[in-house]
Coordinates of C-alpha atoms in Angstrom, one line a residue:
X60 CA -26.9 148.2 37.3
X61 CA -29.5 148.9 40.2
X62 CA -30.4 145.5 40.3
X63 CA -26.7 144.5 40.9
X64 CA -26.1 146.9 43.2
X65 CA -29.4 145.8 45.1
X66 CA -28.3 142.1 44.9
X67 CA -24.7 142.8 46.1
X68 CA -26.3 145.1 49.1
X69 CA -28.5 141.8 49.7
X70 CA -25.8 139.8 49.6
X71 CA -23.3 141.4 52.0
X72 CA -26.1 142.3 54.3
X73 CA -26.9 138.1 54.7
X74 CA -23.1 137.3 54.9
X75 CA -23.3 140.4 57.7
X76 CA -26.2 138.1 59.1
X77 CA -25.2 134.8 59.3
X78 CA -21.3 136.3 60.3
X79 CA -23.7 137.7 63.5
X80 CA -25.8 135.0 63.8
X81 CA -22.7 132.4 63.9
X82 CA -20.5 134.6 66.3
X83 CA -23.8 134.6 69.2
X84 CA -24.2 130.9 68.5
X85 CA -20.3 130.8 69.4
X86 CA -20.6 132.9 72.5
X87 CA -23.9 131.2 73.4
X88 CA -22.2 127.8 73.3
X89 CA -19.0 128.8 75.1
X90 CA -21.2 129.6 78.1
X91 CA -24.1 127.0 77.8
X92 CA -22.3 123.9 77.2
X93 CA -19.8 124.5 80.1
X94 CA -22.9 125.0 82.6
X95 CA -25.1 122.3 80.7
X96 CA -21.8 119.8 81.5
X97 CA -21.9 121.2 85.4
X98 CA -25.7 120.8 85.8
X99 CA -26.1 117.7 83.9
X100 CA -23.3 116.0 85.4
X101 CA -24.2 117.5 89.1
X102 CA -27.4 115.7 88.9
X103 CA -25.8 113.4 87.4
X104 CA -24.9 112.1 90.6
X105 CA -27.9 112.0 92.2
X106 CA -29.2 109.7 89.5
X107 CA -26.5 107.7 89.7
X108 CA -26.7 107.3 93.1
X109 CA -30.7 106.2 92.7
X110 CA -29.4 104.2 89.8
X111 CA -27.7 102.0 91.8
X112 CA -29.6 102.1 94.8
X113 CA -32.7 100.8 92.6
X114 CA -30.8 97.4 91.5
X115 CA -30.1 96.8 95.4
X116 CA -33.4 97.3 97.2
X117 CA -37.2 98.8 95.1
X118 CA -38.0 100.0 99.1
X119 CA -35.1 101.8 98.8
X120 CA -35.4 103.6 95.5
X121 CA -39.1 104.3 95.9
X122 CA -38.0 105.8 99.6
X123 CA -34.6 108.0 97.7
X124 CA -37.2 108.6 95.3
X125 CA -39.7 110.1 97.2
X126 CA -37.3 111.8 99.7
X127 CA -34.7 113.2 96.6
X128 CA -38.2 114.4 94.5
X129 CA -39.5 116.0 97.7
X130 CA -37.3 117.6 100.1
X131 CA -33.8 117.6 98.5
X132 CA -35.4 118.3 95.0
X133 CA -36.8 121.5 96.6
X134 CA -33.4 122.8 98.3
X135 CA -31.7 122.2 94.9
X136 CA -33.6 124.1 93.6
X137 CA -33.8 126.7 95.9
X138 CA -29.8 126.6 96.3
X139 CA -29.4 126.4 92.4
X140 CA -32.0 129.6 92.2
X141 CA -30.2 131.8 94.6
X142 CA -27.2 131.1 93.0
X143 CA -28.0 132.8 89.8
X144 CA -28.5 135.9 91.9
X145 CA -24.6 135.6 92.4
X146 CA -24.6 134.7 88.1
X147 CA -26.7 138.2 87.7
X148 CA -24.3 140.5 89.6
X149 CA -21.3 138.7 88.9
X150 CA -22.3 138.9 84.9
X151 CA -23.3 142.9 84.9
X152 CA -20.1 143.6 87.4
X153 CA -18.1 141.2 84.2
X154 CA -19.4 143.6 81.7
X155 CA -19.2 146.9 82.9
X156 CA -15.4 145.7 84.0
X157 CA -15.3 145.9 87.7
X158 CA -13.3 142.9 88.2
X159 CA -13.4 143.4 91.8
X160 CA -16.3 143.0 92.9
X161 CA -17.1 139.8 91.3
X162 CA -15.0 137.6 94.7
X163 CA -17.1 140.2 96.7
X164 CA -20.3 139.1 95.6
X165 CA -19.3 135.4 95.5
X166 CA -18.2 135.7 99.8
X167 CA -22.0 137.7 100.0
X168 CA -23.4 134.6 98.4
X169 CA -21.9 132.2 100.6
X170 CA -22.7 134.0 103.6
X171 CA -26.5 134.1 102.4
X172 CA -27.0 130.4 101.4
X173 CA -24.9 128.8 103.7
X174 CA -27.2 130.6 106.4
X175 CA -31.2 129.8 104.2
X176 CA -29.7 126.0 104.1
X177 CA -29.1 125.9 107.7
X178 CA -32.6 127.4 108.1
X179 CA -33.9 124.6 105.8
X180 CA -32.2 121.9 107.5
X181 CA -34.5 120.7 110.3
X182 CA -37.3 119.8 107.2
X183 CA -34.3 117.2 105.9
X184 CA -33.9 115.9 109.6
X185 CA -37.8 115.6 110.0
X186 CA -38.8 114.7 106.6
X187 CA -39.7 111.2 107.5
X188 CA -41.9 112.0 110.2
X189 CA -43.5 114.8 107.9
X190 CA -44.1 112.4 105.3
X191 CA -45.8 109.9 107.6
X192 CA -48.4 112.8 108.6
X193 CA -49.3 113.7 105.2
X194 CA -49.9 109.6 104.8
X195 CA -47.3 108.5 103.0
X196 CA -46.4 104.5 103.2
X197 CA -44.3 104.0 106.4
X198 CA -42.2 101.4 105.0
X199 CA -40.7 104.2 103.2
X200 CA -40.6 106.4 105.6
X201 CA -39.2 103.9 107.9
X202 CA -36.1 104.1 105.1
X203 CA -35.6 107.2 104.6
X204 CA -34.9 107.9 108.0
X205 CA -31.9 105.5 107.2
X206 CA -31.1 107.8 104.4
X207 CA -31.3 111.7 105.5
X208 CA -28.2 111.6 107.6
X209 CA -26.2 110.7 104.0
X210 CA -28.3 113.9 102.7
X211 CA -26.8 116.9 105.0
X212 CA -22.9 116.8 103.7
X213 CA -24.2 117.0 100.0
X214 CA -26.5 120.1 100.4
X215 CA -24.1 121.7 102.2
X216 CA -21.2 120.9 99.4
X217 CA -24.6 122.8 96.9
X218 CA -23.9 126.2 98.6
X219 CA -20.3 126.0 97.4
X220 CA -20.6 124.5 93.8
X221 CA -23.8 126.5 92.6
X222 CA -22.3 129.8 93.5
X223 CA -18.2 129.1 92.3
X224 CA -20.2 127.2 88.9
X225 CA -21.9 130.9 88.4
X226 CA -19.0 132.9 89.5
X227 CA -16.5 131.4 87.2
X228 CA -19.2 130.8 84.3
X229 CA -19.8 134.5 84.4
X230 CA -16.0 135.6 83.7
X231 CA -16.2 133.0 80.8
X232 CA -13.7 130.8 82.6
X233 CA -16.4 127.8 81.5
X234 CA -13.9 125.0 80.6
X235 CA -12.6 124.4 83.8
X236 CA -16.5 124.3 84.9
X237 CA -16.8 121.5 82.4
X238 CA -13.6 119.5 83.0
X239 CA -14.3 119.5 86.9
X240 CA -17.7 118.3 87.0
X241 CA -17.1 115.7 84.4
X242 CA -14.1 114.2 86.5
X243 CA -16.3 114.3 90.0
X244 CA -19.0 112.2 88.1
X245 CA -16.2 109.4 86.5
X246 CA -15.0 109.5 90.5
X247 CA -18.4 109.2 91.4
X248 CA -19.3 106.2 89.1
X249 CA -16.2 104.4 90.6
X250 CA -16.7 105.0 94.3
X251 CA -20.4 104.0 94.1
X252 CA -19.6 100.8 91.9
X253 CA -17.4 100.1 94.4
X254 CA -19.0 100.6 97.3
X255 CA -22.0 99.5 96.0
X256 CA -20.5 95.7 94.3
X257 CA -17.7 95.3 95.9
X258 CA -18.2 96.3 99.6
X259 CA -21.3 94.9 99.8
X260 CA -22.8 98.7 101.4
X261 CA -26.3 99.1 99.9
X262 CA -28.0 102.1 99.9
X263 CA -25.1 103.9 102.7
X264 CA -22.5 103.0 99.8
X265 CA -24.5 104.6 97.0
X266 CA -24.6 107.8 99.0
X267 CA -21.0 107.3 100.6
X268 CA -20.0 108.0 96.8
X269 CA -22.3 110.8 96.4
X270 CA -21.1 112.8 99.1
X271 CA -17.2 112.0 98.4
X272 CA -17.8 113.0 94.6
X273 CA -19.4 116.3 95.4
X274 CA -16.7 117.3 97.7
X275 CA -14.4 116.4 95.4
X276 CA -16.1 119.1 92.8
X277 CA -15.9 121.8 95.8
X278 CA -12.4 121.6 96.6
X279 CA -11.3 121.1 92.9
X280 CA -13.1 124.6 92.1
X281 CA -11.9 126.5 95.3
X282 CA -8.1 125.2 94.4
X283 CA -8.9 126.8 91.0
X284 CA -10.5 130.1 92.4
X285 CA -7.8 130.6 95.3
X286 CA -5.1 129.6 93.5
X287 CA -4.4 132.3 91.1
X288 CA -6.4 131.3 87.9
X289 CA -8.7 134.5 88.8
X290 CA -6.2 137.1 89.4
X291 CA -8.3 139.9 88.4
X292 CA -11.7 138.5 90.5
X293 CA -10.7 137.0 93.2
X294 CA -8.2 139.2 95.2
X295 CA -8.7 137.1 98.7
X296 CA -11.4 137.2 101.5
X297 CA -12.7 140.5 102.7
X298 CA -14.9 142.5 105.3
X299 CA -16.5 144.1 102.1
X300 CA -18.7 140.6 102.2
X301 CA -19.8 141.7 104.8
X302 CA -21.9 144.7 103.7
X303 CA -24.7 145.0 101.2
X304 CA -26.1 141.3 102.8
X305 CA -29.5 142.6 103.0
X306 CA -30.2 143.5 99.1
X307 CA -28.0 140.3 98.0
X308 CA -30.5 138.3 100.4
X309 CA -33.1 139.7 98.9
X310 CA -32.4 138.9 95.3
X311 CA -30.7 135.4 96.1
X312 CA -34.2 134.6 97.7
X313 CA -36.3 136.2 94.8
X314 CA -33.9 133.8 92.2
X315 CA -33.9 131.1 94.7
X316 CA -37.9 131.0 94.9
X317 CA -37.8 131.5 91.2
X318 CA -36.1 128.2 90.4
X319 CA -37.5 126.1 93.3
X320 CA -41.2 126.7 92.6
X321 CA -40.4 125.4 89.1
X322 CA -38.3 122.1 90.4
X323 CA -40.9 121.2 92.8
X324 CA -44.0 121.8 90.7
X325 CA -43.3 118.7 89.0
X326 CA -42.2 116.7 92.3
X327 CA -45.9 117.2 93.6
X328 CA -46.6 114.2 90.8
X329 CA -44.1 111.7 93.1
X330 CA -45.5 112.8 96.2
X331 CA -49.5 112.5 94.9
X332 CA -48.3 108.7 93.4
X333 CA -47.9 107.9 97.0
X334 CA -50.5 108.1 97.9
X335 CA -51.8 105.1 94.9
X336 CA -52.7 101.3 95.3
X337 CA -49.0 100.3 94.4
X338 CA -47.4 102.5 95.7
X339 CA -44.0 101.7 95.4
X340 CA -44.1 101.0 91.4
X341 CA -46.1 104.5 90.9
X342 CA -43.4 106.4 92.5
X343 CA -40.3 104.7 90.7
X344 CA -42.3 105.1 87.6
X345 CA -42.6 108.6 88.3
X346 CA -39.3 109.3 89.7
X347 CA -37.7 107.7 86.6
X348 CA -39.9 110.3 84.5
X349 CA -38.6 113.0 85.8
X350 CA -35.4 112.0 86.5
X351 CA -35.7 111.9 82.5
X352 CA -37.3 115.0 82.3
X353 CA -35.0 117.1 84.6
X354 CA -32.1 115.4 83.0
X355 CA -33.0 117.4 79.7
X356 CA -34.3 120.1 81.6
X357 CA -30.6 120.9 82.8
X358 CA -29.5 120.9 79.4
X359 CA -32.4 123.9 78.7
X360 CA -30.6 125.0 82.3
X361 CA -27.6 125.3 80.6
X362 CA -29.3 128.0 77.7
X363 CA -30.7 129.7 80.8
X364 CA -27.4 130.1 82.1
X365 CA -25.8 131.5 78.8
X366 CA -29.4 134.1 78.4
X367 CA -28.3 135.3 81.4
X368 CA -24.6 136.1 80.8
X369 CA -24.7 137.2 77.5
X370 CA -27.9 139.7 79.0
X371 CA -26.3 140.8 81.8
X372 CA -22.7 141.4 80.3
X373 CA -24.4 143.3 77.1
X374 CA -26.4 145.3 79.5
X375 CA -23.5 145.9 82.0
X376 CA -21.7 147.2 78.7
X377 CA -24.5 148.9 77.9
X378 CA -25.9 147.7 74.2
X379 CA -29.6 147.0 74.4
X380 CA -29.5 146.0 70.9
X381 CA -26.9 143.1 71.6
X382 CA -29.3 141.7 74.6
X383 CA -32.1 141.7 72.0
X384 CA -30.7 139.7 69.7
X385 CA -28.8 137.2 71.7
X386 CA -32.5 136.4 73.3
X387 CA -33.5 135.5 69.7
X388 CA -29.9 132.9 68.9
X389 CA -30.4 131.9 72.1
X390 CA -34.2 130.7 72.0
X391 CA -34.1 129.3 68.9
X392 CA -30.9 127.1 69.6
X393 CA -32.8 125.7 72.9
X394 CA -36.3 125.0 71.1
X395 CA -34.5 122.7 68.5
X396 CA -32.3 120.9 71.5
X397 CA -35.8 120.4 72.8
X398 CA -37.4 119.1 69.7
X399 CA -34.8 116.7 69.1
X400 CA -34.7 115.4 73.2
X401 CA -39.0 115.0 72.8
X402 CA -38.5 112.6 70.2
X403 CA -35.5 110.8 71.8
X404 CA -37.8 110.0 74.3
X405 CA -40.7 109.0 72.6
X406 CA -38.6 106.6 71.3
X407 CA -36.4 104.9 74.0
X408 CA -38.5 106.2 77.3
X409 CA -39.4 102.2 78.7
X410 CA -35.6 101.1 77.2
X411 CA -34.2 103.8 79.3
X412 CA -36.3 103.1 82.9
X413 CA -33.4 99.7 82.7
X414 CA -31.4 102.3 83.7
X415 CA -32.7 102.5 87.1
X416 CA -34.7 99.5 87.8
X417 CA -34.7 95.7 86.5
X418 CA -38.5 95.8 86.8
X419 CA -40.9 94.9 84.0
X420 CA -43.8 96.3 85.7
X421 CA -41.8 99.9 86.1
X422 CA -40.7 100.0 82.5
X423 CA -44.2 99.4 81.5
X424 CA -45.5 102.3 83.5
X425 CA -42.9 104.3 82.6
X426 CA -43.5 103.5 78.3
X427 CA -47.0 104.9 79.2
X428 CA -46.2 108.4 80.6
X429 CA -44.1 108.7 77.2
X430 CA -46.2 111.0 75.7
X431 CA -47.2 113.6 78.0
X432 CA -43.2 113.3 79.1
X433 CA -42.3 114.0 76.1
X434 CA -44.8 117.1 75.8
X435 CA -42.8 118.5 78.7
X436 CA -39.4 118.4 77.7
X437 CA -40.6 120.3 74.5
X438 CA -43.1 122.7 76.1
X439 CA -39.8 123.7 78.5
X440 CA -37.0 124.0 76.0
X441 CA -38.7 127.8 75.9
X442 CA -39.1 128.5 79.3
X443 CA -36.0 128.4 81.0
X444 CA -34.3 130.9 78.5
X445 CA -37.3 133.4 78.8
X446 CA -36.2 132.7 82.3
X447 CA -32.5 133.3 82.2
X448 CA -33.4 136.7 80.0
X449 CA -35.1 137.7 83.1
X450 CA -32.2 136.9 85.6
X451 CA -29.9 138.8 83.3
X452 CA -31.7 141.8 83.6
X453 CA -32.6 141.6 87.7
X454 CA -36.1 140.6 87.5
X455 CA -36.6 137.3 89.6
X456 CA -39.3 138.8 91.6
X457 CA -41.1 139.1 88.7
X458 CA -40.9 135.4 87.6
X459 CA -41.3 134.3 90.6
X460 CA -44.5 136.1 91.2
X461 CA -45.3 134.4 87.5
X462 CA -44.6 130.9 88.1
X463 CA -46.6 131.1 91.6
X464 CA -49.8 132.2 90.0
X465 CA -49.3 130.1 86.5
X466 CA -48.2 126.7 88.4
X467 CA -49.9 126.3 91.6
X468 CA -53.2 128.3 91.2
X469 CA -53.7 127.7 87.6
X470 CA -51.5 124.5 87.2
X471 CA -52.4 122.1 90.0
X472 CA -56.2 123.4 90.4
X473 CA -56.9 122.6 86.6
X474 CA -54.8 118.8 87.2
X475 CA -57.0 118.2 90.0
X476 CA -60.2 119.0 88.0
X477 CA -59.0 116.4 85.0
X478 CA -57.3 113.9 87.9
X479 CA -60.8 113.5 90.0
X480 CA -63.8 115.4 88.5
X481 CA -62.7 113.6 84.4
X482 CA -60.8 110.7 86.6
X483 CA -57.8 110.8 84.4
X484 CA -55.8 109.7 87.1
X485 CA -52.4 111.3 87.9
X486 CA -51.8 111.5 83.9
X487 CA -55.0 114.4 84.2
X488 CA -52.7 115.9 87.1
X489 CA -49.7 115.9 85.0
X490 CA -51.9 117.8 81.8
X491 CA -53.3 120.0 84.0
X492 CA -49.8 121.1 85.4
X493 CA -48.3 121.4 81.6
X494 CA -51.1 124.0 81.3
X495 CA -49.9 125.7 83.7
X496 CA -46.6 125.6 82.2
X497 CA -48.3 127.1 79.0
X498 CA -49.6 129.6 80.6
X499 CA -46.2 131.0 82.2
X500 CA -44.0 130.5 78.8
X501 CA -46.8 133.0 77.3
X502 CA -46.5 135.5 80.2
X503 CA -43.0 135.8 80.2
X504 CA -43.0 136.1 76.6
X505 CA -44.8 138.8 76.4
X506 CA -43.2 140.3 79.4
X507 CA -39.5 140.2 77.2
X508 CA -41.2 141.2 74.3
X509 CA -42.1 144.3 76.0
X510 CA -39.1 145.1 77.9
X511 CA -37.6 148.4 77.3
X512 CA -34.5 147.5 76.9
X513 CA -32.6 150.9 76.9
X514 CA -34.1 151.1 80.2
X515 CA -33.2 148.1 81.6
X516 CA -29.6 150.0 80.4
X517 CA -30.0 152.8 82.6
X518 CA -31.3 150.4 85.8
X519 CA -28.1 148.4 85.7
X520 CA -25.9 151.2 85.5
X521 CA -27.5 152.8 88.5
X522 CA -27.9 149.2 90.7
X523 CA -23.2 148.9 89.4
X524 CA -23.1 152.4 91.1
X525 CA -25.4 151.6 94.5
X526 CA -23.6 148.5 95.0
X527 CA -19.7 148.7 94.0
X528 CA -16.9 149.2 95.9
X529 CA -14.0 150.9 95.3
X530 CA -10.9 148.2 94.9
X531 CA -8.0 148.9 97.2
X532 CA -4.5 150.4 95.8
X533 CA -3.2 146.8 95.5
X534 CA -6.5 145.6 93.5
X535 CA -6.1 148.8 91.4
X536 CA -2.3 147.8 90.4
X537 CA -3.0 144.1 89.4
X538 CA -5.7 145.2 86.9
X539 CA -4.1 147.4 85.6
X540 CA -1.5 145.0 84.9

């Protein structure tokens, strides 16, 4: 009789488990494959946009290539990183239901990026001539000074995106997210293949599309936003924006250096295969890499995003136990995406470079990163969830003082000892910076692992009461309603 009773208790308790386990998986995907559509399909663009590009001119890919892996690489990310500050306090605000503050915070994070990209601006305009002095090939240079103008309107159509993306993803209002990127990359296809084949406009027609098509994502999500889909959030523009900037500045720059010393760690490969005998087939090949690599890396993006919802709505509703165990679904879903992408690429990584460029020679250097390509994807299917954990809960200053010291002073130091003292070329660079990226997924690891959780509780409810705002008699009436 025990022994049935004990079974039966076994029983219901793994039903209660799996019931658990599935429901997280549920809430996970809800918000991560939303954002991993938004990301993958944002990016999207810019690929396409090289895509095209390559089968019109190899100057002008390896110049997009080296300008897109360089500077606009490094504002993406920046831009993409401060915006999960706005994902952070839109998600607690979310959870602990203060509705009204959530349009607050997304004005404050407008105000804040549209300023840092203005500040980041002249290193577009001048990128050329900055490339030349660190000895990059001219010819390219010579391009891209062509190109940059093209550049301006899109990172400027980034502040707007990023932020609205977060802001809706973090009130779970993720299919719209989805249905709206996926459309501006269709449009996008079309404008470039006809600008592109039809109009005969090169390069200025492959970025002509990219500009139109991220525009077109912009004003599809502010007609969304300001047209009464949000009732509860968005309650119009107000002075309130205007107060708080300095903490919000803080943390947008905290998330924003976060992310952007993680997308340009890898880019320092494109710029260092400038400087090789062939140039021009060293950066495609690389360029197509980790066009490949960031590709999947948005998917893993995409988990980050949902870690940090489902963290900072459990903690805004205070149940530590909740953010435990959604870090657990979470990680484990992303590893196995990641297992599954390292062997997709192992196996059609040259077929795939086709994509970007009819050249022989660059699919053949591209079939021969394969392997340590394919290391990465893997190696970061961890990462950006331990990340996203850490956004949910406020800490970006922490990872970002973790993936300075893991990337560039163990990362890079160690890739130059294998690249020039054990002259394994820029594969020994590449190996060097995975170690680095090694190094960091253990840290953080053992950073979560010993969170206090209960704590982080108690910090969120204090940093809801420093920053909110009381909503006005009208706000108060419509949630009520």
């Amino acid at each position: 009789m025990e022994e049935r009773l004990l079974q039966g208790s076994e029983s219901e308790s793994s039903l209660y488990l799996r019931k658990k386990v599935w429901g997280e998986v549920r809430k996970m995907w809800r918000i991560a494959l939303p954002s991993t559509m938004f990301k993958v399909t944002s990016f999207g663009s810019i690929v396409v946009a090289q895509s095209f590009i390559g089968h019109t001119s190899d100057v002008g890919l390896a110049a997009y290539a080296l300008l897109q892996s360089t500077f606009i690489r490094f504002l993406y990310g920046l831009l993409g990183g401060m915006s999960s500050a706005t994902e952070t306090l839109c998600g607690q605000a979310y959870g602990a239901g203060q509705y009204h503050m959530m349009g607050i915070y997304l004005q404050r994070s407008w105000i804040v990026d549209a300023a840092i990209t203005t500040l980041f601006l002249p290193f577009i305009i001048l990128s050329a001539p900055i490339l030349r002095l660190l000895g990059q090939n001219p010819e390219l240079t010579y391009t891209i000074e062509e190109i940059y103008p093209w550049i301006i309107p899109y990172v400027y159509s980034l502040i707007f995106s990023m932020t609205m993306q977060m802001y809706l993803q973090a009130q779970m209002k993720n299919a719209i997210i989805g249905v709206i990127s996926t459309l501006s990359l269709v449009l996008d296809i079309a404008l470039t293949w006809w600008f592109v084949n039809k109009m005969g406009l090169g390069i200025n027609g492959a970025l002509l599309g990219l500009n139109i098509s991220s525009w077109a994502m912009v004003i599809g999500e502010l007609v969304y936003v300001f047209g009464g889909w949000c009732p509860f959030t968005w309650t119009g523009f107000s002075m309130a924006s205007l107060v708080d900037l300095m903490p919000m500045l803080k943390l947008s720059v905290s998330s924003g250096f976060m992310i952007c010393l993680e997308y340009w760690y890898f880019s320092i490969l494109v710029l260092i295969a400038g400087y090789t005998k062939d140039a021009k087939i060293a950066i495609s090949a690389f360029s197509i890499c980790q066009y490949i690599y960031t590709w999947e890396f948005n998917i893993c993006l995409g988990f980050m995003g949902a870690a940090c919802v489902r963290v900072a709505n459990e903690l805004g509703k205070g149940d530590a136990d909740a953010v435990r165990f959604s870090i657990k679904v979470i990680l484990a879903v992303s590893a196995l995406v990641g297992l599954i992408c390292s062997v997709l690429c192992l196996a059609f990584c040259g077929q795939m470079s086709y994509l970007f460029s009819d050249s022989d020679e660059v699919a053949a250097a591209v079939s021969d990163l394969s392997a340590i390509l394919a290391t990465s994807i893997l190696l970061n299917s961890i990462q950006p969830v331990l990340s996203g954990v850490a956004v949910g809960a406020g800490m970006q200053s922490i990872v970002a003082v973790v993936n300075l010291g893991t990337y560039y002073a163990v990362g890079i130091p160690v890739g130059l000892v294998l690249s020039y003292v054990f002259h394994l070329g820029v594969k020994g660079l590449w190996a060097g910076m995975l170690g680095g990226v090694a190094v960091q997924t253990f840290i953080l690891c053992y950073v979560i692992y010993k969170t206090d959780w209960e704590m982080e509780v108690k910090k969120t409810n204090e940093r809801l009461k420093v920053w909110v705002l009381k909503p006005s008699t009208e706000e108060e009436s419509t949630e009520r309603k």
